[in-house]
Short mmCIF file of C-alpha atoms and ligand atoms in Angstrom, two decimals:
data_model
loop_
_atom_site.label_atom_id
_atom_site.label_comp_id
_atom_site.label_asym_id
_atom_site.label_seq_id
_atom_site.Cartn_x
_atom_site.Cartn_y
_atom_site.Cartn_z
CA MET A 1 94.93 123.86 92.46
CA THR A 2 94.65 120.25 93.39
CA SER A 3 91.53 118.43 92.24
CA PRO A 4 88.67 117.86 94.71
CA VAL A 5 88.10 114.41 93.13
CA TRP A 6 89.09 111.61 95.54
CA HIS A 7 90.26 108.55 93.60
CA PRO A 8 89.72 104.93 94.70
CA TYR A 9 92.28 102.39 95.95
CA GLN A 10 95.16 104.88 96.01
CA ARG A 11 97.39 106.10 98.74
CA LEU A 12 97.43 109.88 98.89
CA ASN A 13 100.83 111.58 98.78
CA PRO A 14 102.08 113.16 101.97
CA ARG A 15 102.07 116.55 100.26
CA PRO A 16 99.60 117.79 97.66
CA GLU A 17 102.37 119.19 95.46
CA GLN A 18 103.49 115.56 94.92
CA ASP A 19 100.12 114.56 93.39
CA PRO A 20 100.70 113.19 89.94
CA ALA A 21 98.71 114.54 87.03
CA VAL A 22 95.76 112.16 86.46
CA PRO A 23 95.13 111.47 82.84
CA ARG A 24 91.92 113.20 81.74
CA VAL A 25 89.65 111.19 79.41
CA ILE A 26 87.67 113.16 76.93
CA GLY A 27 86.07 110.42 74.80
CA GLY A 28 86.41 106.93 73.41
CA GLU A 29 85.54 104.77 70.45
CA GLY A 30 85.62 100.98 70.25
CA PRO A 31 88.39 99.57 72.49
CA TYR A 32 90.21 102.96 72.70
CA PHE A 33 89.70 106.00 74.89
CA TYR A 34 91.17 109.42 74.23
CA LEU A 35 93.03 111.71 76.59
CA GLU A 36 93.18 115.46 76.62
CA GLY A 37 96.20 116.37 74.58
CA GLY A 38 95.62 113.85 71.85
CA GLU A 39 96.81 110.53 73.30
CA ARG A 40 94.76 107.44 72.35
CA LEU A 41 94.96 104.42 74.65
CA LEU A 42 93.95 100.84 73.84
CA ASP A 43 92.05 99.70 77.01
CA ALA A 44 93.35 96.31 78.01
CA CYS A 45 90.96 95.96 80.99
CA CYS A 46 87.80 97.58 79.48
CA SER A 47 87.28 99.86 82.42
CA TRP A 48 87.26 97.33 85.28
CA TRP A 49 85.95 94.58 82.99
CA CYS A 50 82.59 96.12 82.16
CA MET A 51 82.89 97.96 78.82
CA ILE A 52 82.49 94.73 76.85
CA HIS A 53 81.37 96.51 73.64
CA GLY A 54 83.97 99.23 73.95
CA TYR A 55 83.26 102.92 74.05
CA ARG A 56 80.61 104.92 72.14
CA HIS A 57 78.86 101.91 70.70
CA PRO A 58 76.18 103.46 68.39
CA ARG A 59 73.42 101.01 69.37
CA LEU A 60 73.97 101.43 73.09
CA VAL A 61 74.17 105.20 72.86
CA ARG A 62 70.98 105.31 70.79
CA ALA A 63 69.15 102.99 73.26
CA ILE A 64 69.91 105.34 76.19
CA ALA A 65 68.97 108.43 74.19
CA GLU A 66 65.66 106.96 73.07
CA GLN A 67 64.78 105.77 76.60
CA ALA A 68 65.69 109.14 78.10
CA ASP A 69 63.28 110.76 75.75
CA THR A 70 60.47 108.38 76.97
CA LEU A 71 61.04 107.63 80.67
CA SER A 72 64.37 108.24 82.46
CA HIS A 73 63.24 107.00 85.86
CA VAL A 74 60.33 105.84 87.92
CA MET A 75 60.25 103.92 91.25
CA LEU A 76 59.84 100.17 90.99
CA ALA A 77 57.80 99.97 94.25
CA GLY A 78 54.22 99.20 93.36
CA LEU A 79 54.89 100.11 89.64
CA THR A 80 56.48 98.43 86.67
CA HIS A 81 57.62 99.32 83.17
CA ASP A 82 58.60 97.66 79.90
CA PRO A 83 62.40 97.88 80.15
CA ALA A 84 62.34 96.17 83.63
CA GLU A 85 59.81 93.53 82.51
CA GLN A 86 61.70 92.78 79.26
CA LEU A 87 65.14 92.74 80.87
CA ALA A 88 63.94 90.37 83.67
CA ARG A 89 62.53 88.02 80.99
CA ALA A 90 65.71 88.14 78.97
CA LEU A 91 67.87 87.36 82.03
CA VAL A 92 65.68 84.43 82.93
CA ARG A 93 66.11 83.19 79.39
CA VAL A 94 69.93 83.45 79.14
CA THR A 95 70.87 82.38 82.71
CA PRO A 96 71.03 78.73 83.86
CA GLU A 97 67.74 76.85 83.89
CA GLY A 98 65.66 77.53 86.99
CA LEU A 99 66.71 81.06 87.87
CA ASN A 100 63.24 82.48 87.25
CA HIS A 101 63.09 85.60 89.48
CA VAL A 102 65.06 88.85 89.15
CA PHE A 103 65.67 91.46 91.82
CA PHE A 104 67.26 94.63 90.42
CA ILE A 105 69.75 96.70 92.32
CA ASP A 106 72.26 99.38 91.38
CA SER A 107 75.68 97.76 91.81
CA GLY A 108 77.46 94.44 92.18
CA SER A 109 78.20 94.94 95.87
CA VAL A 110 74.54 95.62 96.65
CA GLY A 111 73.66 92.58 94.54
CA MET A 112 75.78 90.47 96.93
CA GLU A 113 74.21 92.14 99.92
CA VAL A 114 70.78 91.23 98.56
CA ALA A 115 71.96 87.69 97.90
CA MET A 116 73.09 87.32 101.56
CA LYS A 117 69.94 88.83 102.92
CA MET A 118 67.80 86.54 100.72
CA ALA A 119 69.72 83.49 101.87
CA LEU A 120 69.36 84.34 105.52
CA GLN A 121 65.68 85.15 105.27
CA TYR A 122 65.02 82.02 103.23
CA HIS A 123 66.30 79.91 106.12
CA ILE A 124 64.28 81.97 108.67
CA LEU A 125 61.11 81.41 106.60
CA THR A 126 61.82 77.70 106.21
CA GLY A 127 62.44 77.13 109.88
CA ARG A 128 66.24 77.31 110.15
CA PRO A 129 66.77 80.68 111.80
CA GLU A 130 70.16 79.56 113.24
CA LYS A 131 71.73 79.64 109.77
CA THR A 132 73.13 83.12 109.96
CA ARG A 133 76.76 82.82 108.68
CA MET A 134 78.15 82.70 105.20
CA LEU A 135 80.84 80.39 103.92
CA ALA A 136 83.16 82.15 101.45
CA LEU A 137 86.38 81.24 99.71
CA LYS A 138 89.85 82.60 100.47
CA ARG A 139 91.07 84.91 97.63
CA GLY A 140 87.43 85.81 97.02
CA TYR A 141 86.22 89.37 96.33
CA HIS A 142 82.54 90.34 96.51
CA GLY A 143 82.50 94.11 96.82
CA ASP A 144 83.31 97.02 99.10
CA THR A 145 80.22 97.54 101.27
CA SER A 146 80.28 96.29 104.88
CA GLY A 147 78.39 93.04 104.24
CA CYS A 148 80.61 92.27 101.21
CA MET A 149 83.83 93.20 102.93
CA ALA A 150 83.04 90.54 105.54
CA VAL A 151 83.08 87.82 102.89
CA CYS A 152 86.11 88.98 100.96
CA ASP A 153 89.42 87.22 101.70
CA PRO A 154 90.07 88.16 105.35
CA GLU A 155 93.90 88.06 105.03
CA SER A 156 95.07 89.04 101.60
CA GLY A 157 91.97 91.01 100.72
CA MET A 158 91.94 94.79 100.77
CA HIS A 159 89.56 95.22 103.74
CA ARG A 160 91.56 93.90 106.64
CA LEU A 161 91.62 97.38 108.24
CA PHE A 162 87.91 97.21 108.80
CA SER A 163 87.76 93.73 110.37
CA PRO A 164 86.67 95.07 113.81
CA LEU A 165 83.51 96.38 112.15
CA LEU A 166 82.64 93.25 110.34
CA PRO A 167 80.58 90.14 111.27
CA ARG A 168 82.53 86.86 111.36
CA HIS A 169 81.93 84.29 108.65
CA HIS A 170 83.56 81.03 107.65
CA PHE A 171 86.21 80.60 104.99
CA ALA A 172 87.33 77.62 102.96
CA PRO A 173 90.67 77.42 101.14
CA ALA A 174 90.71 78.91 97.63
CA PRO A 175 90.52 76.26 94.91
CA THR A 176 93.91 75.17 93.52
CA ALA A 177 93.00 72.71 90.73
CA PRO A 178 93.30 74.40 87.29
CA PHE A 179 90.49 74.84 84.79
CA ASP A 180 91.37 71.67 82.85
CA ALA A 181 91.73 69.48 85.98
CA ALA A 182 90.39 65.93 85.99
CA PRO A 183 87.53 65.16 88.40
CA GLU A 184 89.89 63.44 90.88
CA ASP A 185 92.17 66.53 90.87
CA VAL A 186 89.50 68.69 92.55
CA GLU A 187 89.03 66.21 95.42
CA ASP A 188 91.45 68.02 97.75
CA ASP A 189 89.74 71.35 97.06
CA LEU A 190 86.32 69.87 97.71
CA ALA A 191 87.58 68.14 100.87
CA GLY A 192 88.48 71.64 102.16
CA LEU A 193 84.94 72.78 101.55
CA ARG A 194 83.45 69.66 103.12
CA ALA A 195 85.57 70.05 106.25
CA VAL A 196 84.12 73.49 107.01
CA LEU A 197 80.59 72.37 106.15
CA GLU A 198 80.74 69.24 108.32
CA GLN A 199 81.77 71.32 111.28
CA HIS A 200 79.60 74.42 110.82
CA HIS A 201 76.72 73.67 108.47
CA HIS A 202 74.16 74.15 111.17
CA GLU A 203 74.96 77.87 111.18
CA ILE A 204 75.82 78.32 107.48
CA ALA A 205 73.19 79.90 105.28
CA ALA A 206 75.03 80.01 102.01
CA LEU A 207 78.27 79.25 100.17
CA LEU A 208 79.40 82.27 98.14
CA MET A 209 81.85 82.02 95.30
CA GLU A 210 83.02 83.63 92.13
CA PRO A 211 82.66 80.53 89.96
CA LEU A 212 85.76 79.42 87.90
CA LEU A 213 87.55 82.78 88.09
CA GLN A 214 88.43 84.58 91.33
CA ALA A 215 89.05 87.84 89.46
CA ALA A 216 90.24 90.45 91.99
CA GLY A 217 91.93 87.65 93.92
CA GLY A 218 94.53 87.45 91.12
CA LEU A 219 92.61 85.67 88.35
CA ASN A 220 92.70 82.42 90.18
CA MET A 221 91.07 79.86 87.89
CA THR A 222 89.59 76.54 88.76
CA SER A 223 87.70 73.61 87.20
CA PRO A 224 84.02 73.19 86.41
CA HIS A 225 84.26 69.93 88.42
CA TYR A 226 84.75 72.07 91.51
CA LEU A 227 81.45 73.81 90.85
CA CYS A 228 79.63 70.50 90.45
CA GLY A 229 81.14 69.23 93.73
CA ALA A 230 80.19 72.46 95.53
CA ARG A 231 76.60 72.08 94.30
CA GLU A 232 76.42 68.54 95.71
CA LEU A 233 77.89 69.62 99.06
CA CYS A 234 75.40 72.46 99.32
CA ASP A 235 72.49 70.12 98.72
CA GLU A 236 73.87 67.66 101.28
CA PHE A 237 74.17 70.28 104.02
CA ASN A 238 71.10 72.45 103.20
CA VAL A 239 73.35 75.42 102.34
CA LEU A 240 72.35 77.71 99.51
CA LEU A 241 74.79 78.13 96.65
CA VAL A 242 75.40 81.72 95.56
CA PHE A 243 77.37 82.44 92.39
CA ASP A 244 78.81 85.94 92.21
CA GLU A 245 79.02 86.26 88.39
CA VAL A 246 79.60 89.99 88.58
CA ALA A 247 82.96 89.60 86.78
CA THR A 248 82.47 86.21 85.10
CA GLY A 249 78.99 86.84 83.64
CA PHE A 250 78.35 87.81 80.06
CA GLY A 251 81.06 85.77 78.40
CA ARG A 252 84.28 86.48 80.25
CA THR A 253 85.07 82.81 80.90
CA GLY A 254 84.23 81.74 77.36
CA LYS A 255 80.59 80.75 77.95
CA MET A 256 77.72 83.16 78.71
CA PHE A 257 78.08 82.34 82.43
CA ALA A 258 80.73 80.47 84.30
CA ALA A 259 77.92 78.24 85.67
CA ASN A 260 77.36 77.00 82.07
CA HIS A 261 80.73 75.26 81.99
CA ALA A 262 79.54 72.94 84.79
CA GLU A 263 75.83 72.96 83.90
CA VAL A 264 75.08 73.89 87.44
CA THR A 265 72.24 76.14 88.61
CA PRO A 266 73.10 78.04 91.77
CA ASP A 267 70.20 79.03 94.10
CA ILE A 268 71.08 82.70 93.73
CA MET A 269 73.21 84.43 91.08
CA VAL A 270 74.43 88.02 90.96
CA LEU A 271 75.15 89.90 87.75
CA SER A 272 76.54 93.39 87.15
CA LYS A 273 79.62 94.78 85.33
CA GLY A 274 78.88 93.51 81.77
CA LEU A 275 75.10 93.62 82.37
CA THR A 276 74.67 97.09 80.86
CA GLY A 277 77.75 96.79 78.70
CA GLY A 278 79.28 99.18 81.27
CA TYR A 279 77.10 102.09 80.03
CA LEU A 280 75.23 102.56 83.35
CA GLY A 281 75.63 101.16 86.83
CA HIS A 282 73.15 98.37 87.43
CA ALA A 283 72.87 94.83 88.76
CA ALA A 284 70.52 91.92 89.14
CA THR A 285 70.23 89.16 91.79
CA LEU A 286 68.40 86.13 90.40
CA ALA A 287 66.81 83.38 92.44
CA THR A 288 65.16 80.00 91.78
CA ASP A 289 61.53 79.20 92.47
CA ARG A 290 62.54 77.37 95.66
CA ILE A 291 64.02 80.60 97.12
CA HIS A 292 61.42 82.96 95.73
CA ASP A 293 58.44 80.89 96.75
CA ALA A 294 59.62 80.65 100.37
CA PHE A 295 58.82 84.41 100.53
CA ARG A 296 55.15 83.88 99.74
CA GLY A 297 53.08 84.19 102.91
CA GLU A 298 51.04 86.54 104.98
CA SER A 299 53.26 87.67 107.84
CA ASP A 300 55.50 90.73 107.82
CA ARG A 301 58.45 88.41 107.90
CA HIS A 302 57.75 87.40 104.35
CA ALA A 303 58.45 90.78 102.82
CA PHE A 304 61.90 91.16 101.39
CA MET A 305 63.04 94.45 102.98
CA HIS A 306 65.37 95.94 100.37
CA GLY A 307 64.72 98.47 97.68
CA PRO A 308 67.43 100.81 96.28
CA THR A 309 66.08 104.11 94.89
CA PHE A 310 67.37 103.32 91.37
CA MET A 311 66.44 99.60 91.19
CA GLY A 312 65.18 98.76 87.76
CA ASN A 313 66.12 102.17 86.35
CA PRO A 314 64.61 102.32 82.84
CA LEU A 315 67.79 103.75 81.19
CA ALA A 316 69.90 101.00 82.70
CA CYS A 317 67.41 98.24 81.86
CA ARG A 318 67.00 99.45 78.32
CA VAL A 319 70.77 99.68 77.65
CA ALA A 320 71.23 96.21 79.22
CA LEU A 321 68.58 94.84 76.77
CA GLU A 322 70.44 96.39 73.85
CA SER A 323 73.76 95.10 75.17
CA LEU A 324 72.35 91.53 75.27
CA ALA A 325 70.87 91.91 71.83
CA VAL A 326 74.23 93.03 70.33
CA PHE A 327 75.97 90.22 72.24
CA GLU A 328 73.68 87.58 70.67
CA GLU A 329 73.20 89.07 67.17
CA GLU A 330 76.92 89.69 66.63
CA HIS A 331 77.95 86.25 68.00
CA TYR A 332 80.11 87.50 70.84
CA LEU A 333 80.87 83.99 72.11
CA GLU A 334 82.74 83.40 68.86
CA LYS A 335 84.67 86.70 69.28
CA ILE A 336 85.54 85.64 72.84
CA ALA A 337 86.76 82.23 71.63
CA ARG A 338 88.98 83.99 69.01
CA LEU A 339 90.44 86.36 71.70
CA SER A 340 91.03 83.33 73.94
CA ARG A 341 93.02 81.54 71.16
CA VAL A 342 95.16 84.66 70.62
CA LEU A 343 95.79 85.09 74.36
CA THR A 344 96.74 81.36 74.63
CA ARG A 345 99.02 81.51 71.57
CA GLU A 346 100.74 84.82 72.58
CA LEU A 347 101.01 84.27 76.35
CA CYS A 348 100.71 80.60 77.36
CA GLU A 349 102.62 79.20 74.41
CA ASP A 350 105.49 81.69 74.65
CA ALA A 351 108.40 79.67 75.98
CA GLU A 352 110.53 82.76 76.56
CA LEU A 353 107.85 84.34 78.78
CA ALA A 354 107.35 81.12 80.75
CA ALA A 355 111.11 80.82 81.32
CA HIS A 356 111.55 84.44 82.39
CA PRO A 357 112.93 84.56 85.95
CA ALA A 358 110.27 87.06 87.09
CA VAL A 359 107.32 85.00 85.87
CA ALA A 360 105.66 82.59 88.24
CA ASP A 361 102.69 81.54 86.08
CA VAL A 362 100.78 82.40 82.93
CA ARG A 363 97.00 81.60 82.77
CA VAL A 364 94.19 82.17 80.25
CA LEU A 365 90.43 81.52 80.56
CA GLY A 366 88.06 82.88 78.00
CA ALA A 367 88.84 86.53 77.41
CA ALA A 368 90.94 86.87 80.58
CA ALA A 369 94.71 86.39 80.92
CA VAL A 370 97.24 86.96 83.65
CA ILE A 371 100.97 86.86 83.98
CA GLU A 372 101.66 86.26 87.63
CA VAL A 373 105.06 87.46 88.80
CA TYR A 374 106.92 86.52 91.97
CA GLU A 375 107.28 90.09 93.34
CA ALA A 376 104.80 92.98 93.02
CA ALA A 377 107.85 95.30 92.72
CA ASP A 378 108.58 93.63 89.39
CA LEU A 379 105.59 95.49 87.97
CA ASP A 380 106.54 98.97 89.31
CA GLY A 381 106.44 101.44 86.46
CA LEU A 382 104.45 99.21 84.17
CA ARG A 383 101.55 101.65 83.77
CA ASP A 384 103.76 104.35 82.31
CA PHE A 385 105.67 101.82 80.17
CA ALA A 386 102.39 100.55 78.65
CA ARG A 387 100.98 104.05 78.24
CA ALA A 388 104.07 105.16 76.30
CA ARG A 389 103.20 102.27 73.92
CA GLY A 390 99.58 103.28 73.56
CA VAL A 391 98.04 100.66 75.94
CA TRP A 392 96.17 101.17 79.20
CA LEU A 393 97.23 98.37 81.52
CA ARG A 394 96.48 98.42 85.23
CA ALA A 395 98.42 95.68 87.04
CA PHE A 396 97.53 95.02 90.70
CA LYS A 397 99.73 93.34 93.31
CA ASN A 398 101.80 90.79 91.40
CA TYR A 399 99.27 90.30 88.62
CA LEU A 400 99.69 91.69 85.13
CA TYR A 401 96.42 90.94 83.42
CA THR A 402 94.18 91.79 80.53
CA MET A 403 90.40 91.51 80.25
CA PRO A 404 89.75 93.27 76.99
CA ALA A 405 86.49 94.46 75.43
CA TYR A 406 85.08 91.66 73.22
CA ILE A 407 85.24 93.89 70.10
CA THR A 408 89.01 94.01 70.38
CA THR A 409 90.44 92.80 67.04
CA GLU A 410 93.14 90.16 66.81
CA ALA A 411 95.69 92.84 65.84
CA GLU A 412 94.72 94.98 68.86
CA MET A 413 94.85 91.90 71.12
CA VAL A 414 98.43 91.20 69.88
CA THR A 415 99.35 94.87 70.56
CA ILE A 416 98.27 94.37 74.15
CA THR A 417 100.08 91.03 74.64
CA ASP A 418 103.19 92.45 72.92
CA VAL A 419 103.32 95.23 75.45
CA MET A 420 102.82 92.79 78.28
CA LYS A 421 105.71 90.65 77.00
CA ALA A 422 107.88 93.71 76.11
CA TRP A 423 107.81 94.64 79.80
CA PHE A 424 109.63 91.44 80.64
CA LEU A 425 112.12 91.68 77.76
CA ALA A 426 112.93 95.31 78.68
CA HIS A 427 113.55 94.29 82.22
CA SER A 428 115.18 90.89 81.86
CA GLY A 429 118.40 92.10 83.40
CA LEU A 430 116.65 93.93 86.26
CA LEU A 431 114.23 91.26 87.17
CA ALA A 432 116.71 88.42 86.86
CA ARG A 433 118.29 89.22 90.19
CA LEU A 434 117.56 85.67 91.32
CA GLY A 435 117.48 82.52 89.26
CA LYS A 436 114.12 81.00 88.71
CA ALA A 437 114.73 77.96 90.81
CA GLU A 438 115.85 80.15 93.70
CA ARG A 439 112.69 82.22 93.48
CA ASP A 440 110.42 79.14 93.37
CA ALA A 441 112.18 77.89 96.53
CA GLN A 442 111.63 81.22 98.24
CA VAL A 443 107.97 81.30 97.40
CA GLN A 444 107.47 77.75 98.62
CA GLN A 445 109.20 78.64 101.84
CA ARG A 446 106.89 81.66 102.29
CA GLN A 447 103.85 79.47 101.59
CA ARG A 448 104.93 76.92 104.13
CA ALA A 449 105.49 79.63 106.71
CA GLN A 450 101.84 80.92 106.33
C1 PLP B 1 83.36 94.17 90.85
C2 PLP B 1 82.86 93.05 91.62
C3 PLP B 1 81.89 93.21 92.63
C4 PLP B 1 81.40 94.54 93.09
O1 PLP B 1 80.65 95.20 92.09
P1 PLP B 1 80.44 96.79 92.24
O2 PLP B 1 79.48 97.11 91.08
O3 PLP B 1 81.78 97.43 92.03
O4 PLP B 1 79.86 97.08 93.55
C5 PLP B 1 81.39 92.06 93.23
N1 PLP B 1 81.83 90.88 92.95
C6 PLP B 1 82.78 90.71 91.99
C7 PLP B 1 83.18 89.30 91.59
C8 PLP B 1 83.29 91.72 91.29
O5 PLP B 1 84.23 91.55 90.36
#
């Protein structure tokens, strides 16, 4: 019988008999998970970038068990509890200076919905009710709910099908300057932002971005100078700056938050994925005093009308606190720096990989690395290839990436990068249909045509 489980982001086969067997996970330990039948796979993407401590971490497991024995859940409306209070304080402490207020929600998408509602209502309460649109970046991804779909990349994003349903927002070009760009190298990118703001600022409530690393948009990396410039533009045009740190938060870019690289405080910041170490779904939208205090007042318009059933769930808050304690006590930023050095050495400094005719670019930032290929078809069959070598790699479009758990050892990291490189060696004949120069020319032609 076919399974009643409907899996995400996957085309269904025309006939059920064609359905492939989906690997069945029965457990995990550290950076590995185990399949029924005895296979052990090294997870190169830590379950969509959230299992930063790996699987079955004893301290996180114990925290959930202890909390379940005390208080599994209680509503946060009109009540409070220690795990929510303590986690809110901890998040205020570790996030950039000035983000002093924490609104809990149950997922990253809903965190972004809350950020957008807060921004809009802030402008209503401060006398600018005409600011009802968002400004987002091309190649951005902010979640799968309707409000979020409307601010994901409208062309290359995955939600184009639903555009008739969605409100219209503004988009600026995706940043192109690399992480290590000089201040003058981000000027073009910032000019792109300024152009939209100059024309439409009167109706723009907030600028939304994944700071430094547009993750689902193909691990597009940019410079901290871009964040500084964006902050200045937002202040100039009375537009709120919202950082979606759902993917970048908790160390992925090499500092605790991407915002730390630029020493910028956004007006609103959204955290999820690594927040609970991946052990439970939860998220937090943080705001500065300026935003929060605009909601003080006596009219009905001052209430913030949002409240998911499971906001501030004690199990999630407790495991998030434990995750943060492990992160700090076990010096995770040093672990991330070590992983980053291995990724740079094994991928960026590999001349053979860079010269491979299928490879368009290789990038590393913190504990995130991507080999971008010219043609998505060049990655067909990669998942089975990696699985046969004991590694779980999920490439998407023309991006072969890894975002490992931070407890991944150097030897395990090399196992992952070796499999990534082996794919290109194994297919050097197949992929080399065209010379590199020819491919570059083709891509440029396509870009010009767009
Ligand atoms: C994953 C992700 C989201 C959505 O989070 P969910 O918890 O899956 O709803 C939003 N923004 C970014 C940058 C993400 O990577």
